[in-house]
Tab-separated table of C-alpha atoms in Angstrom:
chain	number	residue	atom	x	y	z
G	1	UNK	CA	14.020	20.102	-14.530
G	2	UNK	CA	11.224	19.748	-12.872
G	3	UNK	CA	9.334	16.159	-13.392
G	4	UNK	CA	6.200	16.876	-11.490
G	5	UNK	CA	4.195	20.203	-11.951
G	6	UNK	CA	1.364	21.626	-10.211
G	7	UNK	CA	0.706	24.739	-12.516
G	8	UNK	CA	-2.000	26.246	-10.137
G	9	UNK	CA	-0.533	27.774	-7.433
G	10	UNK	CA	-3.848	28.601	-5.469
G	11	UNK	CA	-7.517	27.790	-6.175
G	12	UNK	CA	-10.367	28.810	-4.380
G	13	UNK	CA	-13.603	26.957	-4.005
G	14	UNK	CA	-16.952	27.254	-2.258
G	15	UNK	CA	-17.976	24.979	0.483
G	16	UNK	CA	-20.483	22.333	-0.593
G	17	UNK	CA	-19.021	22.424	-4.095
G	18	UNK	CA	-15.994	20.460	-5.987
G	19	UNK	CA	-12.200	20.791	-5.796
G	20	UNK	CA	-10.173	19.823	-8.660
G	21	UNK	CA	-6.291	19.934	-7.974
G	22	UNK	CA	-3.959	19.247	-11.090
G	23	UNK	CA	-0.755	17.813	-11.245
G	24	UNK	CA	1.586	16.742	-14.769
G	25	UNK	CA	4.694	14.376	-14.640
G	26	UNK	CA	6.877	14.327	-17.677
G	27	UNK	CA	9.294	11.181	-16.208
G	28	UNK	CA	7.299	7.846	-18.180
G	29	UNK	CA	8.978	5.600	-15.812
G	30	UNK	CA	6.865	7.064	-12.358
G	31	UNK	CA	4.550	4.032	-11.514
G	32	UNK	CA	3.004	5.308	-8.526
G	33	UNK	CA	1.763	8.485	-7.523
G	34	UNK	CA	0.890	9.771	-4.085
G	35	UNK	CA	-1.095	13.074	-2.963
G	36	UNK	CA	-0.063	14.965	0.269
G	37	UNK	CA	-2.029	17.747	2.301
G	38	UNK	CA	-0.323	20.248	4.314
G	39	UNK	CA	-1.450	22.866	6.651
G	40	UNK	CA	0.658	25.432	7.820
G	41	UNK	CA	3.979	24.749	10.593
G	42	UNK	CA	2.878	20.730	9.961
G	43	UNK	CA	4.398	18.231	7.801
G	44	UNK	CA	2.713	17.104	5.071
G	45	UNK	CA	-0.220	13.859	6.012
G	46	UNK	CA	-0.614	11.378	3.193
G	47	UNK	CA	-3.901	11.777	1.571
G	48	UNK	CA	-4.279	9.165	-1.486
G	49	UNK	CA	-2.297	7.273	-3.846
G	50	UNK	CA	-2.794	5.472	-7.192
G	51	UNK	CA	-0.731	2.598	-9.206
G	52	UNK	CA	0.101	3.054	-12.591
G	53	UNK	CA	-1.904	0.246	-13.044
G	54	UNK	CA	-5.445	2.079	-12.370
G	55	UNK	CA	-6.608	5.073	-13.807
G	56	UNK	CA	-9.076	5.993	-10.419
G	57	UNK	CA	-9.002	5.272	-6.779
G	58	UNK	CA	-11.509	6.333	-4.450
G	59	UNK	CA	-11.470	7.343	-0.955
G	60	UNK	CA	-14.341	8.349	0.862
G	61	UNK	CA	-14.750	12.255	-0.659
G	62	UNK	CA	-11.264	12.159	-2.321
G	63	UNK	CA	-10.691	10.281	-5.563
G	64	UNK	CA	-8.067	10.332	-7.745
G	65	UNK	CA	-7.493	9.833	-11.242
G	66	UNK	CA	-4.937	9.033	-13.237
G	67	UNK	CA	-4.387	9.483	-17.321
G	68	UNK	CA	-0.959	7.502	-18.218
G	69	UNK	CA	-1.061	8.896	-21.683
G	70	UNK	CA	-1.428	12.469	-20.549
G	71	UNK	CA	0.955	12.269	-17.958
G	72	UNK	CA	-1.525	13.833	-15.920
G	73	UNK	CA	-3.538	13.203	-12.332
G	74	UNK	CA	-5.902	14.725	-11.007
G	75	UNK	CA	-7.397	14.914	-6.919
G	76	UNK	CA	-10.842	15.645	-6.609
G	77	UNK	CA	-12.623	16.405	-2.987
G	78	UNK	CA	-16.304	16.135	-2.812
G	79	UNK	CA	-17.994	18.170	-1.551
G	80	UNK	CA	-15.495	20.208	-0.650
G	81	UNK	CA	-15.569	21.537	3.663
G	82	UNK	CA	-13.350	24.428	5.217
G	83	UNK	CA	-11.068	21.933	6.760
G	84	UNK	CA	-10.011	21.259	3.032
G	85	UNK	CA	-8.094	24.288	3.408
G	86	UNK	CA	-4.499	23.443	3.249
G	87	UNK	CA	-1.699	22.996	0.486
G	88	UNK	CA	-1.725	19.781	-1.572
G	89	UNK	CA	1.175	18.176	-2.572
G	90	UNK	CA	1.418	16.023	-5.743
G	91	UNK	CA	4.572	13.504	-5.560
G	92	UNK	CA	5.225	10.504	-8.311
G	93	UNK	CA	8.019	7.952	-7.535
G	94	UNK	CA	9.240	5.121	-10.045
G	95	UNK	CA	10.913	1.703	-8.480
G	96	UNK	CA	13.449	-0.055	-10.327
G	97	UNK	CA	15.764	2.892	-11.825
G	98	UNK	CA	18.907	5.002	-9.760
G	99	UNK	CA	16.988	6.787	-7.085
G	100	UNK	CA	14.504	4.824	-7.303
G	101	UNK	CA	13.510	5.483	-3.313
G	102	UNK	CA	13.024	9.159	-3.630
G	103	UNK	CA	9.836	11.056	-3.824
G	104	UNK	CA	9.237	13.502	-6.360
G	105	UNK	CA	7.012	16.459	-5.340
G	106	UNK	CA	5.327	19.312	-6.819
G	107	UNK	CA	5.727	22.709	-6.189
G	108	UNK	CA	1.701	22.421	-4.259
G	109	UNK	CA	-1.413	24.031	-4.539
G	110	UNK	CA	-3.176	26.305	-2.059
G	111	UNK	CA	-6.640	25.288	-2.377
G	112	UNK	CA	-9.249	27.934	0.138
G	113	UNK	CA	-13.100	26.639	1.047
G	114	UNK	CA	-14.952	29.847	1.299
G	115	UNK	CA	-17.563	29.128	3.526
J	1	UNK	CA	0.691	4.896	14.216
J	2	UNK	CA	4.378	6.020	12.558
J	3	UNK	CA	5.641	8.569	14.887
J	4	UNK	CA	8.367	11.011	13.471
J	5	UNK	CA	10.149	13.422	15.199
J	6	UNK	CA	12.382	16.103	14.699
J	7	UNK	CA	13.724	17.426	17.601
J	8	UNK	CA	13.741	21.362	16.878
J	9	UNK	CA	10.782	22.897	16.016
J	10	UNK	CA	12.172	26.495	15.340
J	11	UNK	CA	15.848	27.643	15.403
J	12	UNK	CA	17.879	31.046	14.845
J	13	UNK	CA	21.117	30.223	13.743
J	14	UNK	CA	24.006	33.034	12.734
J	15	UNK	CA	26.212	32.464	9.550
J	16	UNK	CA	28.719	30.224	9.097
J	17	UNK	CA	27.317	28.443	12.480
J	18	UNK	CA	27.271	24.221	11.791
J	19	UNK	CA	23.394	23.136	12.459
J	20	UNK	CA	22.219	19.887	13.521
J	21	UNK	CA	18.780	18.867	13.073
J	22	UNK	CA	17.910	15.207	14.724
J	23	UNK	CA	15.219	13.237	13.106
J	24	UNK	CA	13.882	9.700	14.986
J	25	UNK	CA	11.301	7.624	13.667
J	26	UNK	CA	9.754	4.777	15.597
J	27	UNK	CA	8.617	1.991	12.797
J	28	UNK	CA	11.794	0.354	12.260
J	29	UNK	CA	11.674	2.135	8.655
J	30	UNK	CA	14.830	1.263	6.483
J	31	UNK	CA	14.303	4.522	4.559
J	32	UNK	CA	14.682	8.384	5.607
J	33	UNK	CA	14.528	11.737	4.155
J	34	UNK	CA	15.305	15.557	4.620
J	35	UNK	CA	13.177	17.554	1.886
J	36	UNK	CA	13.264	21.105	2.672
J	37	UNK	CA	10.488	23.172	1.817
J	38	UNK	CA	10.195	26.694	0.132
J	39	UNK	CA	7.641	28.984	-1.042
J	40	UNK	CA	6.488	28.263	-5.006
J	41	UNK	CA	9.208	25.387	-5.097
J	42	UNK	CA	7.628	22.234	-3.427
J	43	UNK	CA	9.213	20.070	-1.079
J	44	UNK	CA	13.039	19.325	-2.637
J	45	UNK	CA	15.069	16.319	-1.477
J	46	UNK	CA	18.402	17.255	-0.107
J	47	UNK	CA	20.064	13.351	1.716
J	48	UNK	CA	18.149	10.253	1.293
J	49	UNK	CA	18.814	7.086	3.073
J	50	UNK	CA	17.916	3.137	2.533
J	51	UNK	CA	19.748	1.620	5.473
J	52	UNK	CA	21.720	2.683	8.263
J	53	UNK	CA	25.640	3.907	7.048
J	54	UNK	CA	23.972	4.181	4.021
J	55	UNK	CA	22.872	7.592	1.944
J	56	UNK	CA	22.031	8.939	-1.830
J	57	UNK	CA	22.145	12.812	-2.704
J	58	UNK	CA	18.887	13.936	-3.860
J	59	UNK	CA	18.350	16.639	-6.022
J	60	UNK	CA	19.576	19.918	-3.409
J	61	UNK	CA	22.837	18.383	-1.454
J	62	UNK	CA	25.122	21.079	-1.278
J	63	UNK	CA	25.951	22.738	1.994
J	64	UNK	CA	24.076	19.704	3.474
J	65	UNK	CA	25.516	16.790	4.674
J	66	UNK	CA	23.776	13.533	6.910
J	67	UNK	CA	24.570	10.662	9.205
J	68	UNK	CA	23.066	7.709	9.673
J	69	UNK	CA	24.368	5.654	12.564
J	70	UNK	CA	21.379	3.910	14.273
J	71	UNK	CA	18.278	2.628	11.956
J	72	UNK	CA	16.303	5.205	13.926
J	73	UNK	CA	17.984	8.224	13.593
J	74	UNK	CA	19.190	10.380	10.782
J	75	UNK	CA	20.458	13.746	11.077
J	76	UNK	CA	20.986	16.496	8.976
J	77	UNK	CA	23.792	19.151	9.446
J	78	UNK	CA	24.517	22.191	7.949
J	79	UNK	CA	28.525	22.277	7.941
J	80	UNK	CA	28.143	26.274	7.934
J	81	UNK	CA	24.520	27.824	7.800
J	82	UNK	CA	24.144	30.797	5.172
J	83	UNK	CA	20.727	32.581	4.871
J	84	UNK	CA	19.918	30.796	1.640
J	85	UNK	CA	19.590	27.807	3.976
J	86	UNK	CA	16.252	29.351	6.214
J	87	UNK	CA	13.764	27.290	5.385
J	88	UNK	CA	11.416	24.294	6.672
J	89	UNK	CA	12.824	21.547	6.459
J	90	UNK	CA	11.122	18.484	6.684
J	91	UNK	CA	11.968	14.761	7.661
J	92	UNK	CA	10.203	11.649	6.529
J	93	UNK	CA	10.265	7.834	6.869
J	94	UNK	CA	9.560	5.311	4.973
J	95	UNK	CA	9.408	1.229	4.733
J	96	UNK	CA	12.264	-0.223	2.308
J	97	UNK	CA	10.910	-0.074	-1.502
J	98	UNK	CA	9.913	-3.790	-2.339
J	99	UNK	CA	7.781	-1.683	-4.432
J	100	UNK	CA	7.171	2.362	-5.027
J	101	UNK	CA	3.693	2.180	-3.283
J	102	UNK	CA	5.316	2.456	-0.204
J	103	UNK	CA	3.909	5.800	1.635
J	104	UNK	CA	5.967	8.401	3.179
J	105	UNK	CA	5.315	9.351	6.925
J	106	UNK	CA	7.027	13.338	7.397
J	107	UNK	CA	7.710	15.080	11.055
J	108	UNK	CA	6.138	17.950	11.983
J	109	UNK	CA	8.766	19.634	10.454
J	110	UNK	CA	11.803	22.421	11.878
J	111	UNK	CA	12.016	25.793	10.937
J	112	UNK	CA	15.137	27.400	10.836
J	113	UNK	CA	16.119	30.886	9.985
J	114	UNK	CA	19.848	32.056	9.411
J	115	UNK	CA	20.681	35.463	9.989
């Protein structure tokens, strides 16, 4: 059962232009949710993260936003630059329920700046 | 800066060989993690722990299991590798949950491969 989705499994994007990386939860009780990028033979760097209790956070050309009632976030990276290139991670975690410590991660999305 | 390190980089193991991999972090973080991490399947949580003697199954424990003797340190071992077990596998720290916004700091990660 998988709680968090990422149903792309690549996107490609030109440079200058905007990335939009998806991600669906189906758990209601997830309260905080946490974007990770990855490049390849690294672990993953955290990236952003949003409370339940927004619906957008911004950080510098990365914002995320957040629709409770979808179940849905979404990262977008603007204006997208080669070292974009990497695999993002999408990972929602809920406090206050068994387990409540664990991270629960996508499966990740390729996303490629084409110069 | 969080600093954590996994001791192996890249292994070669042979079946039904038992595999350590050593994980340190240097915050003083109550909580650890081994996620492993496959192709089209995300990072998956295989040992959890929220204080030293203390640890959770996550969602992937068999053929794993983990010790945590010192705060530091938590180490994963593979009782007797099988190829289904090559894979990256990734350690993390974290700072005990007084809430779910807490961020995750991962290791560079250790790739092992069972023949």
């Amino acid at each position: 059962d998988q709680q968090v989705k990422q149903n792309s499994p690549s996107l490609s994007v030109q440079e200058g232009r905007i990335s939009i990386l998806n991600c669906d939860y189906t758990n209601s009780m997830f309260d905080y949710f946490l974007w990770y990028k990855k490049y390849p033979a690294e672990g993953p760097t955290f990236l952003i993260s949003i409370s339940s209790i927004k619906d957008k956070n911004e950080d510098g050309r990365f914002t995320v936003f957040l629709n409770k009632s979808a179940k849905h976030l979404s990262l977008h990276i603007v204006p997208s630059q080669p070292g974009d290139s990497a695999v993002y991670f999408c990972a929602a975690s809920a406090f206050g329920i068994q387990g409540a410590q664990k991270l629960v991660f996508g499966q990740g999305t390729r996303l490629t700046i084409n110069p | 800066d969080v600093k954590v390190t996994q001791s192996s980089r890249y292994l070669v193991k042979r079946t039904g060989e038992k595999v350590f991999l050593e994980c340190v972090q240097d915050m003083d973080h109550e909580n650890m993690f081994w996620y492993r991490q496959d192709p089209g399947l995300g990072l998956r949580l295989i040992y959890f722990s929220y204080d030293v003697k203390m640890k959770e199954k996550g969602d992937i424990p068999e053929g794993y299991s983990v010790s945590r003797e010192k705060k530091e340190r938590f180490s994963l071992i593979l009782e007797s590798a099988s190829t289904n077990q090559t894979s990256m596998y990734l350690c993390a720290s974290r700072q005990g949950a007084t809430s779910s916004g807490n961020t995750i700091y991962f290791g560079e990660g250790s790739w092992l491969t069972v023949v």
